[in-house]
Tab-separated table of C-alpha atoms in Angstrom:
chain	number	residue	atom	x	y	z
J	1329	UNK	CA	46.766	18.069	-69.193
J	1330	UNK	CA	47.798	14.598	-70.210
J	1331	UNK	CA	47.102	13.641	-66.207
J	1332	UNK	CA	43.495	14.835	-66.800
J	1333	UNK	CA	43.062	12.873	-69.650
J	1334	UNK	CA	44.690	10.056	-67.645
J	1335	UNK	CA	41.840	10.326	-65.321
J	1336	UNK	CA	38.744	11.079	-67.334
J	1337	UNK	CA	39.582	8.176	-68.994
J	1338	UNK	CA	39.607	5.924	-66.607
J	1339	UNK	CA	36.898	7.065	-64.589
J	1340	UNK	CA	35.167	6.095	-68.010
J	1341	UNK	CA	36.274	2.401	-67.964
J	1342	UNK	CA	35.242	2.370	-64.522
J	1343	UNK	CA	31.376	3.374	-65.411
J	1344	UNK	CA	31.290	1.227	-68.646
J	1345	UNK	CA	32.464	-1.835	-66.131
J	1346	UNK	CA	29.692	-0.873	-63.506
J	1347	UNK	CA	26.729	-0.479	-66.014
J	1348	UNK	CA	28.076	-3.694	-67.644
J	1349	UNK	CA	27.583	-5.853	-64.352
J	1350	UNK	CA	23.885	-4.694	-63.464
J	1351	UNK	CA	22.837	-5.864	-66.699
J	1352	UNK	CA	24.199	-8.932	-66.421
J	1353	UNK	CA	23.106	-8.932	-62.692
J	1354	UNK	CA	19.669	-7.920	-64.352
J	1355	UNK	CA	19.569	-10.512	-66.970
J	1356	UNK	CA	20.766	-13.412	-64.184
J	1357	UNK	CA	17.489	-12.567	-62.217
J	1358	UNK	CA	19.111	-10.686	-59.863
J	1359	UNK	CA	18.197	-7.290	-60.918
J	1360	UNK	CA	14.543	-5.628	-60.408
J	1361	UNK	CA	12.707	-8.223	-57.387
J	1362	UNK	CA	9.678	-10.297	-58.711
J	1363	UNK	CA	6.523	-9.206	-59.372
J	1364	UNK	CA	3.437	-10.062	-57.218
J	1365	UNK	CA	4.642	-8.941	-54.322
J	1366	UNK	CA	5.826	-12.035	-52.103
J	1367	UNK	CA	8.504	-12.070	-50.049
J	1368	UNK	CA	12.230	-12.434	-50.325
J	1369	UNK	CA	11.370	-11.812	-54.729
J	1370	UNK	CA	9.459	-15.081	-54.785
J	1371	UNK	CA	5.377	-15.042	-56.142
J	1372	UNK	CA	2.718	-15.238	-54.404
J	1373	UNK	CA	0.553	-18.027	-54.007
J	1374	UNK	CA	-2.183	-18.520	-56.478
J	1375	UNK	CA	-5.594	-17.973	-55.038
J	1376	UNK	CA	-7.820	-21.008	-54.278
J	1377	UNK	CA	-10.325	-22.045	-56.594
J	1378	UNK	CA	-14.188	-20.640	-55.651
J	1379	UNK	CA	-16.228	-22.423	-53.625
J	1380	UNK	CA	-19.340	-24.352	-55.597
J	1381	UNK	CA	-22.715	-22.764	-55.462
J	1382	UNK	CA	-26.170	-23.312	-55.242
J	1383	UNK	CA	-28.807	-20.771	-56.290
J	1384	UNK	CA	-32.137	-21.005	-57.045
J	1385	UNK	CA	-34.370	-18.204	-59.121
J	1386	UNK	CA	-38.265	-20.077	-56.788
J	1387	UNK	CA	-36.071	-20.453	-53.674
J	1388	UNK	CA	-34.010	-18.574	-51.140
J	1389	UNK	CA	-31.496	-19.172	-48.222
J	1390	UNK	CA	-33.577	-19.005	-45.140
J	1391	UNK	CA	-36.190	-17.534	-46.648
J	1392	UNK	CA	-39.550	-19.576	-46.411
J	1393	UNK	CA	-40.542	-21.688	-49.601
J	1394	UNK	CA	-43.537	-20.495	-51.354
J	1395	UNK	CA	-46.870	-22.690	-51.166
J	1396	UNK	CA	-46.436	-24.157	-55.490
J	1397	UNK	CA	-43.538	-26.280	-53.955
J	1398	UNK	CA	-45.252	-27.775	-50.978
J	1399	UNK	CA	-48.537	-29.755	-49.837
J	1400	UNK	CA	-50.030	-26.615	-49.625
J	1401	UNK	CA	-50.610	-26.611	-53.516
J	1402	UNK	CA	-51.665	-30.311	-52.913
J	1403	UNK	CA	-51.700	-32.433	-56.115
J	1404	UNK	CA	-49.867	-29.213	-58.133
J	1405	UNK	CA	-46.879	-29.426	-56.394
J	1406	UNK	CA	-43.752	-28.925	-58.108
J	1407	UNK	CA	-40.541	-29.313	-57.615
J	1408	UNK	CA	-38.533	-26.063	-57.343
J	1409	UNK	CA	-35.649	-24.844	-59.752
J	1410	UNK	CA	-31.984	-25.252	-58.534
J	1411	UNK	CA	-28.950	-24.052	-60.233
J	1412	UNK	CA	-25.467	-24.438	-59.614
J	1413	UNK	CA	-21.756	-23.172	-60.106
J	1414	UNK	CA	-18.626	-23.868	-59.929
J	1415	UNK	CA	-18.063	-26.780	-59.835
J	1416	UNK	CA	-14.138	-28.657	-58.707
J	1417	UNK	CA	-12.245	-29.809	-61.596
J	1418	UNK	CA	-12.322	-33.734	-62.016
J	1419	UNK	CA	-16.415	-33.534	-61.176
J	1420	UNK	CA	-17.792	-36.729	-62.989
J	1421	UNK	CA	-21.284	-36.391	-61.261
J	1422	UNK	CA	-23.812	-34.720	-59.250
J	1423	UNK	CA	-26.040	-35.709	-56.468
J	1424	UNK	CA	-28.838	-34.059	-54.755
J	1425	UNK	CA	-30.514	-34.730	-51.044
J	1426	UNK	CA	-33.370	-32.866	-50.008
J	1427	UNK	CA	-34.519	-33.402	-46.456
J	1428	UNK	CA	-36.523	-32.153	-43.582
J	1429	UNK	CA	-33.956	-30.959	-41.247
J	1430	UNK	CA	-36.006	-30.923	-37.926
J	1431	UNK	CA	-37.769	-34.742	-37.217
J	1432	UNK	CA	-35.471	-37.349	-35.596
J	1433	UNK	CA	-37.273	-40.881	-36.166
J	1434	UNK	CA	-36.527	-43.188	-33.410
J	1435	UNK	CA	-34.349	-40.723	-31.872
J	1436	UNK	CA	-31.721	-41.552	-34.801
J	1437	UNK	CA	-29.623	-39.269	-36.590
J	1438	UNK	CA	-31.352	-39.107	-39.882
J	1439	UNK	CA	-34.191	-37.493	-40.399
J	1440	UNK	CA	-36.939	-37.047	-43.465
J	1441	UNK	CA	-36.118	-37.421	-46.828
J	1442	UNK	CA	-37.879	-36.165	-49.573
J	1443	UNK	CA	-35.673	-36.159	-52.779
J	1444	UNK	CA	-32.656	-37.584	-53.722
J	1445	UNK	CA	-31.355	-37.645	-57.492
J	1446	UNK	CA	-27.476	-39.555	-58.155
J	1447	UNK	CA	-25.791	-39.699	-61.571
J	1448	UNK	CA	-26.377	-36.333	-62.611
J	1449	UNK	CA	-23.884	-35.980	-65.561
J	1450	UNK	CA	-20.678	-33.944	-64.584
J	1451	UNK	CA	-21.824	-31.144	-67.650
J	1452	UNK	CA	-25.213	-30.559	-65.779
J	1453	UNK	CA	-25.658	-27.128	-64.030
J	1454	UNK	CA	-29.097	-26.970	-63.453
J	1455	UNK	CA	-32.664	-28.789	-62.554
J	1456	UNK	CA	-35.583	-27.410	-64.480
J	1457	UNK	CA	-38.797	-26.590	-62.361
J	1458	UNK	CA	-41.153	-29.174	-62.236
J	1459	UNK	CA	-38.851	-32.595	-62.888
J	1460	UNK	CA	-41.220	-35.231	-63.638
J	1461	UNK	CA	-41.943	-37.775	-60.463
J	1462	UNK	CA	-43.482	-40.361	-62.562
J	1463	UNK	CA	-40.289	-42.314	-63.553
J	1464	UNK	CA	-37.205	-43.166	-61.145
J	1465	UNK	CA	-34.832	-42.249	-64.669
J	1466	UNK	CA	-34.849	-39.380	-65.791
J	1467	UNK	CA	-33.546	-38.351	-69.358
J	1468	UNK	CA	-29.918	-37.195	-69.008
J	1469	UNK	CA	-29.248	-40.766	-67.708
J	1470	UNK	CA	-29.694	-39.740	-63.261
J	1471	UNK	CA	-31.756	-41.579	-61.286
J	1472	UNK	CA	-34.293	-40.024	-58.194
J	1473	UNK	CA	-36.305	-41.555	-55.676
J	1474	UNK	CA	-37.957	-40.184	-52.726
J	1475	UNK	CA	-37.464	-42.770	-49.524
J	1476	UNK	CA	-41.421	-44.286	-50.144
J	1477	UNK	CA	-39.970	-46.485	-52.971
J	1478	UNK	CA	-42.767	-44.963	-55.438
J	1479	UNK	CA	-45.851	-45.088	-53.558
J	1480	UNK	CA	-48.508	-43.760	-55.374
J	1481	UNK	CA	-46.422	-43.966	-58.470
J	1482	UNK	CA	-44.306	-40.846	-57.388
J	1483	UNK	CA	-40.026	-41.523	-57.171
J	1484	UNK	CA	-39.316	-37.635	-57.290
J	1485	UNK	CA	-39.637	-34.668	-55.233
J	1486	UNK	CA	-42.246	-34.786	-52.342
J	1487	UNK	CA	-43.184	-31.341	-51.265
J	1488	UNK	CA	-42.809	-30.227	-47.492
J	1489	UNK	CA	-45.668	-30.936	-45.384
J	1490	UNK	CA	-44.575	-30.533	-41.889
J	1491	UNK	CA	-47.359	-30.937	-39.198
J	1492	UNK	CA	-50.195	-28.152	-38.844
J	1493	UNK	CA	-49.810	-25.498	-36.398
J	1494	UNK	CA	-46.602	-26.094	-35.118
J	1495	UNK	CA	-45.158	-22.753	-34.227
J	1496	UNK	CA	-41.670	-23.868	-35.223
J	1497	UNK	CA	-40.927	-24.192	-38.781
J	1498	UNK	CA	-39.430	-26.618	-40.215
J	1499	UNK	CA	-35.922	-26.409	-42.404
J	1500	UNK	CA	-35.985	-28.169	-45.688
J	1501	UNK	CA	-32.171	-28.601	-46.999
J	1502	UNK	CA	-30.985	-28.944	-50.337
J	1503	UNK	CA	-27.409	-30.187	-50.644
J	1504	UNK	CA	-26.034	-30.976	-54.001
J	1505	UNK	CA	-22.152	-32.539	-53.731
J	1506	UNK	CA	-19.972	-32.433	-56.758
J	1507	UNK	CA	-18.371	-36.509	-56.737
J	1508	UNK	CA	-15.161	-37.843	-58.471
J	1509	UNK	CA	-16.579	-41.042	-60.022
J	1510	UNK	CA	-20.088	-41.967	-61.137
J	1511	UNK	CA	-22.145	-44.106	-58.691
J	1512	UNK	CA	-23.179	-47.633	-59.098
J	1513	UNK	CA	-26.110	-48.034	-57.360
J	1514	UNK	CA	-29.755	-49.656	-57.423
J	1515	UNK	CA	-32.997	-48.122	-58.515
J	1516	UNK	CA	-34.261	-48.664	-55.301
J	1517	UNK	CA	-30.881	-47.424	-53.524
J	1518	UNK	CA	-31.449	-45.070	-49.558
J	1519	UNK	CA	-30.094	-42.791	-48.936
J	1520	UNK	CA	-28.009	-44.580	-46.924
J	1521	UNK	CA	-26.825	-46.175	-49.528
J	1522	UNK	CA	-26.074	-43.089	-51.356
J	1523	UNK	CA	-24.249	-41.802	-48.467
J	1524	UNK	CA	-21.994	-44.415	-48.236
J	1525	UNK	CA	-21.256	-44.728	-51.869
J	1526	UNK	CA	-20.122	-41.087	-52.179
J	1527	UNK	CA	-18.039	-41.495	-48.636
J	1528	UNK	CA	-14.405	-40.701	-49.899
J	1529	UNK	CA	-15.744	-39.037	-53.648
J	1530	UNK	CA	-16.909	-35.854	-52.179
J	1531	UNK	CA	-15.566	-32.817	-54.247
J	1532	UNK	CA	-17.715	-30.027	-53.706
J	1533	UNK	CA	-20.396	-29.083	-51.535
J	1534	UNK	CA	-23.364	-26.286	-52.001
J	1535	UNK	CA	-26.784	-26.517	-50.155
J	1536	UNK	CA	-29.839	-23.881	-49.481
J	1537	UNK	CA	-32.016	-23.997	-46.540
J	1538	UNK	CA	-35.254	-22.739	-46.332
J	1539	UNK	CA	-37.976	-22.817	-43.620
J	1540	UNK	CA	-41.705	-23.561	-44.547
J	1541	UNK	CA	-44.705	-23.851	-41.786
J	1542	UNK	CA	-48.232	-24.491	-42.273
């Protein structure tokens, strides 16, 4: 009898001493394996942020662009609205190109401008239908021009107005780019020049491109 007792006892000590180490195995972080699901107990990797969008409620991707936002409507032209997403942390401005996709002048690699608007502030998500042409500034402190230098007294958007009867249509792009730094720049800036000022600033990119034929 006092052998048993002996025993039970310490078989007791023995399971006191075991539970005693996986909590303190437990409480070292070498208990239960991390959550998320990683390998060897460490986390996974945090997803990347999402990419910067471009949407439109007048426009669609590859869809054509209706005749109120081209020369069809002639002097009633408007520019279409554009809205946008999503932006990358550290944006401090927007800029906009439109351009016809499909003409190469002088066998070049640019082709047809027919907006461009820098400066936009970094809180901006949005251009309103219909952005007045009349003025190269605009209110929220951006500037636009159209590559004719204002003829006709218009710096903003000039409507598409590719050649007549041309079985092809052509593709009108609209690429806004999220940029680290505001960009100094003259009224009367290209687009070259805009290219080459956000060269090395470029945060984000979003564009739609739609098709239009007359």
């Amino acid at each position: 009898m006092q052998i048993k007792t002996i025993l039970l006892g310490a078989i007791a000590i023995l399971v006191a001493a075991g539970v005693a180490t996986n909590v303190a195995n437990a409480q070292a972080g070498g208990g239960a394996p991390a959550q998320g699901g990683g390998q060897g107990g460490q986390r996974a990797a945090g997803a990347p942020p999402p990419p910067m969008r471009l949407t439109s409620t007048d426009i669609a991707d590859g869809k054509p662009i209706a005749g109120k936002f081209t020369c069809a409507a002639g002097p009633e032209a408007v520019s279409p609205a554009l809205q946008w997403m999503q932006a990358p942390r550290g944006t401090e401005s927007f800029a906009l190109i439109v351009h016809d996709m499909e003409p190469r002048p002088r066998k070049g690699v640019d082709d047809i401008l027919h907006w461009m608007v820098w400066n936009m502030p970094p809180t901006a998500n949005q251009l309103p239908e219909g952005v007045s042409a009349t003025s190269a500034d605009l209110p929220d402190g951006s500037h636009q021009t159209n590559g004719n230098a204002g003829q006709n007294g218009n710096f903003g958007y000039r409507p598409p107005c590719p050649p007549q009867e041309v079985p092809v249509p052509h593709h009108y792009a609209f690429e806004l780019f999220a940029l680290d730094q505001k960009l100094d720049l003259p009224a009367a800036a290209t687009r070259a020049d805009l290219l080459k000022a956000m060269d090395g600033h470029i945060a984000g990119h979003a564009a739609l491109v739609a098709p239009f034929n007359r």
